[in-house]
Amino acid sequence: MSAAEVPDPASFEAACAVRSLGDGTLTADLRHEWSIGGHPHGGFLIALMARAALAVLSERGEPSTDPLAVSAEFLRPPAIGPALLRTDIRKVGRRATVVAVRLEQRGRSCVEATVTTGRLPVRRADWTDLPQMPVEPPPRAIHLAGETSEGVFNLAKGCDVRIDPATAGYLAGRNGDPPRLRLWVKPRYSVPDAYFALLAGDINPPVVFNLGRMGWAPTAQLTALVRARPAPGWLRVQVECRTVQEAWFDSDATVIDSAGRLVCQARQLALAPAP
């Protein structure tokens, strides 16, 4: 590989690299560039686990496919550094294959996921109902970078994230805006792919920030569906919440590519910071 072909160390492709140990177990390095406040980003982790599932299937000689869905339980936050990915192929089918993936550090399970793989659709949807957003972020969109209420947003080193200030009242000191955000995101060193679409489904700050509930909001469970391979360009993300009740809130993300196609849907249950 020439120097020109070596991916930038901050790139999404390089960060998602996994190395097989030959027995269904893989290793990876959880990089600082894909973390928030010292914790690896949840969307990045499910993308990495999907990559591990596809890698072990390829190693077993299965046909090349795509991630279709990832359902993950976040048991404890992993640390920046080496991680072990243990896989278990649960089903090999003509339309869908299922792989369990467990991310471990220091002998403890941190994230456990079920990854469903198959072939993503290539034709346009027969019917769709998507939010309307500009294809590119408007000039007034705010770059998401630096210090946030959850810690330093290190992902800004590997991807460009911009947020619609009209939906992010907390950035202007307002308290009580609806828990709803609109964002745009794209990787800095490559074009978006199905794995980056998974990350985009969790790229937003917690929507409860608009309610004045600032601070760390750890995800307990996240399920993401990949619906199509993204076209080059910006991914548009709309995130909404249905209810905030005591310590818990939900978050639903819709990710649309530059061609106007739905590429990812993500729903999660998370702990809200105290009011």
CSV table of C-alpha atoms in Angstrom, one decimal:
chain,number,residue,atom,x,y,z
A,1,MET,CA,0.0,0.0,0.0
A,2,SER,CA,1.4,3.4,-1.0
A,3,ALA,CA,1.5,6.4,1.3
A,4,ALA,CA,-1.3,7.9,-0.6
A,5,GLU,CA,-3.5,4.8,0.1
A,6,VAL,CA,-2.9,4.7,3.8
A,7,PRO,CA,-6.0,6.0,5.5
A,8,ASP,CA,-5.6,9.0,7.8
A,9,PRO,CA,-5.3,7.8,11.4
A,10,ALA,CA,-8.3,10.0,12.3
A,11,SER,CA,-10.5,8.5,9.5
A,12,PHE,CA,-13.5,6.5,10.2
A,13,GLU,CA,-12.2,3.7,8.0
A,14,ALA,CA,-8.9,3.4,10.0
A,15,ALA,CA,-10.8,3.6,13.3
A,16,CYS,CA,-13.1,0.7,12.3
A,17,ALA,CA,-10.3,-1.6,11.4
A,18,VAL,CA,-10.5,-5.0,13.1
A,19,ARG,CA,-7.9,-7.8,13.2
A,20,SER,CA,-8.9,-11.4,13.3
A,21,LEU,CA,-7.3,-13.9,15.7
A,22,GLY,CA,-8.6,-16.7,13.5
A,23,ASP,CA,-11.1,-18.2,16.0
A,24,GLY,CA,-14.1,-15.9,15.6
A,25,THR,CA,-12.4,-13.4,17.9
A,26,LEU,CA,-11.1,-10.0,16.7
A,27,THR,CA,-9.2,-7.1,18.2
A,28,ALA,CA,-9.7,-3.4,17.7
A,29,ASP,CA,-8.3,-0.1,19.0
A,30,LEU,CA,-10.9,2.3,20.4
A,31,ARG,CA,-9.5,5.6,19.3
A,32,HIS,CA,-9.6,8.9,21.1
A,33,GLU,CA,-10.8,10.7,17.9
A,34,TRP,CA,-14.1,8.8,18.0
A,35,SER,CA,-15.0,9.5,21.6
A,36,ILE,CA,-16.9,12.0,23.7
A,37,GLY,CA,-15.5,13.1,27.1
A,38,GLY,CA,-13.1,10.1,27.2
A,39,HIS,CA,-15.8,7.5,26.3
A,40,PRO,CA,-15.9,5.8,22.9
A,41,HIS,CA,-19.0,7.1,21.0
A,42,GLY,CA,-22.0,4.7,21.1
A,43,GLY,CA,-22.7,5.0,17.4
A,44,PHE,CA,-19.1,4.3,16.6
A,45,LEU,CA,-19.2,1.2,18.7
A,46,ILE,CA,-22.2,-0.3,16.9
A,47,ALA,CA,-20.5,0.4,13.6
A,48,LEU,CA,-17.4,-1.3,14.8
A,49,MET,CA,-19.3,-4.3,16.0
A,50,ALA,CA,-21.2,-4.5,12.6
A,51,ARG,CA,-17.8,-4.4,10.9
A,52,ALA,CA,-16.6,-7.3,13.1
A,53,ALA,CA,-19.6,-9.4,12.3
A,54,LEU,CA,-19.1,-8.9,8.5
A,55,ALA,CA,-15.4,-9.6,8.9
A,56,VAL,CA,-15.9,-12.9,10.6
A,57,LEU,CA,-18.5,-13.9,7.9
A,58,SER,CA,-16.0,-13.1,5.2
A,59,GLU,CA,-13.4,-15.1,6.9
A,60,ARG,CA,-15.7,-18.1,7.0
A,61,GLY,CA,-16.2,-17.8,3.2
A,62,GLU,CA,-19.8,-16.4,3.3
A,63,PRO,CA,-20.9,-14.1,0.5
A,64,SER,CA,-20.2,-10.4,0.9
A,65,THR,CA,-23.2,-8.6,2.4
A,66,ASP,CA,-24.1,-5.5,4.3
A,67,PRO,CA,-25.2,-4.6,7.9
A,68,LEU,CA,-29.0,-4.5,8.0
A,69,ALA,CA,-29.6,-4.0,11.7
A,70,VAL,CA,-27.8,-3.8,15.0
A,71,SER,CA,-29.4,-4.1,18.4
A,72,ALA,CA,-27.0,-3.3,21.2
A,73,GLU,CA,-27.1,-3.4,25.0
A,74,PHE,CA,-24.6,-1.0,26.7
A,75,LEU,CA,-23.5,-2.7,29.9
A,76,ARG,CA,-20.6,-0.5,30.9
A,77,PRO,CA,-18.7,2.2,29.1
A,78,PRO,CA,-15.5,0.9,27.5
A,79,ALA,CA,-12.2,2.9,27.7
A,80,ILE,CA,-10.1,4.3,25.0
A,81,GLY,CA,-7.6,1.6,24.0
A,82,PRO,CA,-7.5,-2.1,22.9
A,83,ALA,CA,-10.7,-4.1,22.9
A,84,LEU,CA,-11.6,-7.7,22.2
A,85,LEU,CA,-14.6,-8.6,19.9
A,86,ARG,CA,-16.0,-12.1,20.4
A,87,THR,CA,-18.4,-13.3,17.7
A,88,ASP,CA,-20.9,-16.1,17.5
A,89,ILE,CA,-22.7,-16.9,14.2
A,90,ARG,CA,-26.2,-17.6,15.2
A,91,LYS,CA,-27.8,-18.2,11.8
A,92,VAL,CA,-26.7,-18.3,8.2
A,93,GLY,CA,-29.6,-17.7,5.8
A,94,ARG,CA,-30.3,-16.9,2.2
A,95,ARG,CA,-31.8,-13.4,3.0
A,96,ALA,CA,-30.5,-12.7,6.5
A,97,THR,CA,-27.6,-13.9,8.6
A,98,VAL,CA,-27.3,-13.2,12.4
A,99,VAL,CA,-24.1,-12.7,14.3
A,100,ALA,CA,-23.8,-12.0,18.1
A,101,VAL,CA,-20.9,-9.7,18.9
A,102,ARG,CA,-19.5,-9.0,22.4
A,103,LEU,CA,-17.1,-6.2,23.0
A,104,GLU,CA,-14.8,-6.9,26.0
A,105,GLN,CA,-12.1,-5.1,27.9
A,106,ARG,CA,-10.1,-6.5,30.8
A,107,GLY,CA,-12.2,-9.7,30.8
A,108,ARG,CA,-15.5,-7.8,31.2
A,109,SER,CA,-18.3,-7.4,28.7
A,110,CYS,CA,-19.0,-3.7,27.8
A,111,VAL,CA,-21.4,-3.9,24.9
A,112,GLU,CA,-23.3,-6.9,23.5
A,113,ALA,CA,-25.0,-6.7,20.1
A,114,THR,CA,-26.9,-8.7,17.6
A,115,VAL,CA,-26.0,-7.9,14.1
A,116,THR,CA,-28.3,-8.9,11.2
A,117,THR,CA,-26.6,-8.9,7.8
A,118,GLY,CA,-27.9,-9.2,4.2
A,119,ARG,CA,-28.1,-7.3,1.0
A,120,LEU,CA,-29.3,-3.7,1.1
A,121,PRO,CA,-31.9,-2.5,-1.4
A,122,VAL,CA,-30.6,-0.7,-4.4
A,123,ARG,CA,-33.9,0.4,-6.0
A,124,ARG,CA,-35.8,3.5,-4.8
A,125,ALA,CA,-38.4,3.0,-2.1
A,126,ASP,CA,-42.0,2.2,-3.2
A,127,TRP,CA,-43.3,4.6,-0.5
A,128,THR,CA,-41.6,6.8,2.0
A,129,ASP,CA,-42.4,9.6,4.5
A,130,LEU,CA,-39.4,11.6,5.5
A,131,PRO,CA,-38.8,14.9,7.2
A,132,GLN,CA,-37.9,17.8,4.9
A,133,MET,CA,-34.4,19.3,5.4
A,134,PRO,CA,-32.0,21.2,3.1
A,135,VAL,CA,-29.5,18.9,1.4
A,136,GLU,CA,-26.6,20.8,2.9
A,137,PRO,CA,-26.3,22.7,6.2
A,138,PRO,CA,-27.3,26.4,5.9
A,139,PRO,CA,-24.7,29.0,6.5
A,140,ARG,CA,-26.0,29.7,10.0
A,141,ALA,CA,-25.6,26.0,11.0
A,142,ILE,CA,-23.3,25.6,14.0
A,143,HIS,CA,-20.2,23.4,13.9
A,144,LEU,CA,-20.4,20.8,16.7
A,145,ALA,CA,-16.9,20.7,18.2
A,146,GLY,CA,-14.9,21.3,21.3
A,147,GLU,CA,-16.3,21.1,24.8
A,148,THR,CA,-19.9,20.0,25.3
A,149,SER,CA,-22.1,19.2,28.3
A,150,GLU,CA,-21.0,15.5,27.9
A,151,GLY,CA,-17.3,16.3,27.5
A,152,VAL,CA,-15.0,17.1,24.6
A,153,PHE,CA,-16.6,16.2,21.3
A,154,ASN,CA,-13.6,14.5,19.8
A,155,LEU,CA,-15.6,13.2,16.8
A,156,ALA,CA,-15.1,16.6,15.2
A,157,LYS,CA,-11.6,15.4,14.3
A,158,GLY,CA,-13.0,12.6,12.0
A,159,CYS,CA,-16.3,14.0,10.8
A,160,ASP,CA,-17.9,17.4,10.2
A,161,VAL,CA,-21.1,17.8,12.3
A,162,ARG,CA,-23.3,20.9,12.0
A,163,ILE,CA,-26.5,21.6,14.0
A,164,ASP,CA,-29.5,23.7,13.1
A,165,PRO,CA,-29.5,26.5,15.8
A,166,ALA,CA,-33.3,26.9,15.4
A,167,THR,CA,-33.7,23.4,16.9
A,168,ALA,CA,-30.9,23.7,19.6
A,169,GLY,CA,-32.2,26.3,22.0
A,170,TYR,CA,-29.8,25.1,24.7
A,171,LEU,CA,-26.9,26.5,22.6
A,172,ALA,CA,-28.4,30.0,23.0
A,173,GLY,CA,-29.2,29.5,26.7
A,174,ARG,CA,-32.9,28.7,26.2
A,175,ASN,CA,-34.6,26.2,28.4
A,176,GLY,CA,-37.8,24.5,27.4
A,177,ASP,CA,-37.5,24.0,23.7
A,178,PRO,CA,-38.9,20.7,22.4
A,179,PRO,CA,-36.5,17.8,22.6
A,180,ARG,CA,-36.0,17.8,18.8
A,181,LEU,CA,-32.8,18.4,16.8
A,182,ARG,CA,-31.7,18.7,13.2
A,183,LEU,CA,-28.1,18.0,12.1
A,184,TRP,CA,-25.9,17.4,9.1
A,185,VAL,CA,-22.8,15.1,9.2
A,186,LYS,CA,-20.2,13.7,6.8
A,187,PRO,CA,-16.8,11.9,7.3
A,188,ARG,CA,-13.8,14.2,6.8
A,189,TYR,CA,-11.6,11.7,4.9
A,190,SER,CA,-14.0,9.5,2.9
A,191,VAL,CA,-17.5,9.2,1.6
A,192,PRO,CA,-20.2,7.9,3.9
A,193,ASP,CA,-21.0,4.1,3.8
A,194,ALA,CA,-23.4,1.8,5.6
A,195,TYR,CA,-21.2,1.8,8.7
A,196,PHE,CA,-21.0,5.5,8.9
A,197,ALA,CA,-24.8,5.6,8.5
A,198,LEU,CA,-25.0,3.6,11.8
A,199,LEU,CA,-22.8,6.2,13.5
A,200,ALA,CA,-24.9,9.1,12.1
A,201,GLY,CA,-28.0,7.6,13.8
A,202,ASP,CA,-26.3,8.5,17.1
A,203,ILE,CA,-24.4,11.6,16.2
A,204,ASN,CA,-26.6,14.1,18.0
A,205,PRO,CA,-26.3,15.6,21.4
A,206,PRO,CA,-28.9,14.3,23.8
A,207,VAL,CA,-32.2,15.9,22.9
A,208,VAL,CA,-33.0,16.5,26.6
A,209,PHE,CA,-30.4,19.3,26.5
A,210,ASN,CA,-33.2,21.5,25.2
A,211,LEU,CA,-35.1,20.8,28.4
A,212,GLY,CA,-32.2,22.1,30.5
A,213,ARG,CA,-31.1,18.6,31.5
A,214,MET,CA,-27.4,18.9,30.8
A,215,GLY,CA,-24.7,16.4,31.3
A,216,TRP,CA,-23.7,12.8,30.5
A,217,ALA,CA,-26.7,10.8,29.1
A,218,PRO,CA,-25.6,7.2,28.8
A,219,THR,CA,-27.4,4.9,26.3
A,220,ALA,CA,-28.8,1.7,27.8
A,221,GLN,CA,-30.2,0.2,24.6
A,222,LEU,CA,-29.9,1.2,20.9
A,223,THR,CA,-31.4,-0.4,17.8
A,224,ALA,CA,-30.4,0.8,14.4
A,225,LEU,CA,-31.7,-0.2,11.0
A,226,VAL,CA,-29.6,0.4,7.8
A,227,ARG,CA,-32.0,1.0,4.9
A,228,ALA,CA,-29.7,1.8,2.0
A,229,ARG,CA,-26.1,2.6,1.2
A,230,PRO,CA,-25.6,6.4,1.4
A,231,ALA,CA,-24.8,8.5,-1.6
A,232,PRO,CA,-21.7,10.8,-1.3
A,233,GLY,CA,-22.3,14.1,0.5
A,234,TRP,CA,-24.0,15.2,3.7
A,235,LEU,CA,-26.2,13.0,5.7
A,236,ARG,CA,-29.2,14.8,7.2
A,237,VAL,CA,-30.4,13.8,10.6
A,238,GLN,CA,-33.6,14.6,12.5
A,239,VAL,CA,-33.9,13.4,16.1
A,240,GLU,CA,-37.1,13.4,18.1
A,241,CYS,CA,-38.2,12.3,21.6
A,242,ARG,CA,-41.6,10.9,22.5
A,243,THR,CA,-41.4,11.1,26.3
A,244,VAL,CA,-39.0,12.1,29.1
A,245,GLN,CA,-40.1,10.4,32.3
A,246,GLU,CA,-38.2,10.4,35.6
A,247,ALA,CA,-34.6,9.2,34.7
A,248,TRP,CA,-35.4,7.9,31.2
A,249,PHE,CA,-35.9,9.3,27.8
A,250,ASP,CA,-36.2,7.9,24.3
A,251,SER,CA,-34.6,9.2,21.1
A,252,ASP,CA,-35.5,8.4,17.5
A,253,ALA,CA,-33.2,9.4,14.7
A,254,THR,CA,-33.9,9.5,10.9
A,255,VAL,CA,-30.9,9.7,8.6
A,256,ILE,CA,-31.4,10.8,5.0
A,257,ASP,CA,-28.6,10.9,2.4
A,258,SER,CA,-27.9,13.6,-0.3
A,259,ALA,CA,-30.1,11.7,-2.8
A,260,GLY,CA,-33.1,12.0,-0.5
A,261,ARG,CA,-33.2,8.3,0.6
A,262,LEU,CA,-33.7,7.0,4.1
A,263,VAL,CA,-30.3,5.3,5.0
A,264,CYS,CA,-30.7,4.7,8.7
A,265,GLN,CA,-33.3,4.7,11.5
A,266,ALA,CA,-32.1,4.5,15.1
A,267,ARG,CA,-34.1,4.3,18.4
A,268,GLN,CA,-32.5,4.3,21.8
A,269,LEU,CA,-33.3,4.4,25.5
A,270,ALA,CA,-31.0,6.5,27.6
A,271,LEU,CA,-30.6,7.9,31.1
A,272,ALA,CA,-31.4,11.7,31.3
A,273,PRO,CA,-29.2,14.0,33.4
A,274,ALA,CA,-30.9,15.3,36.5
A,275,PRO,CA,-33.0,18.5,36.0
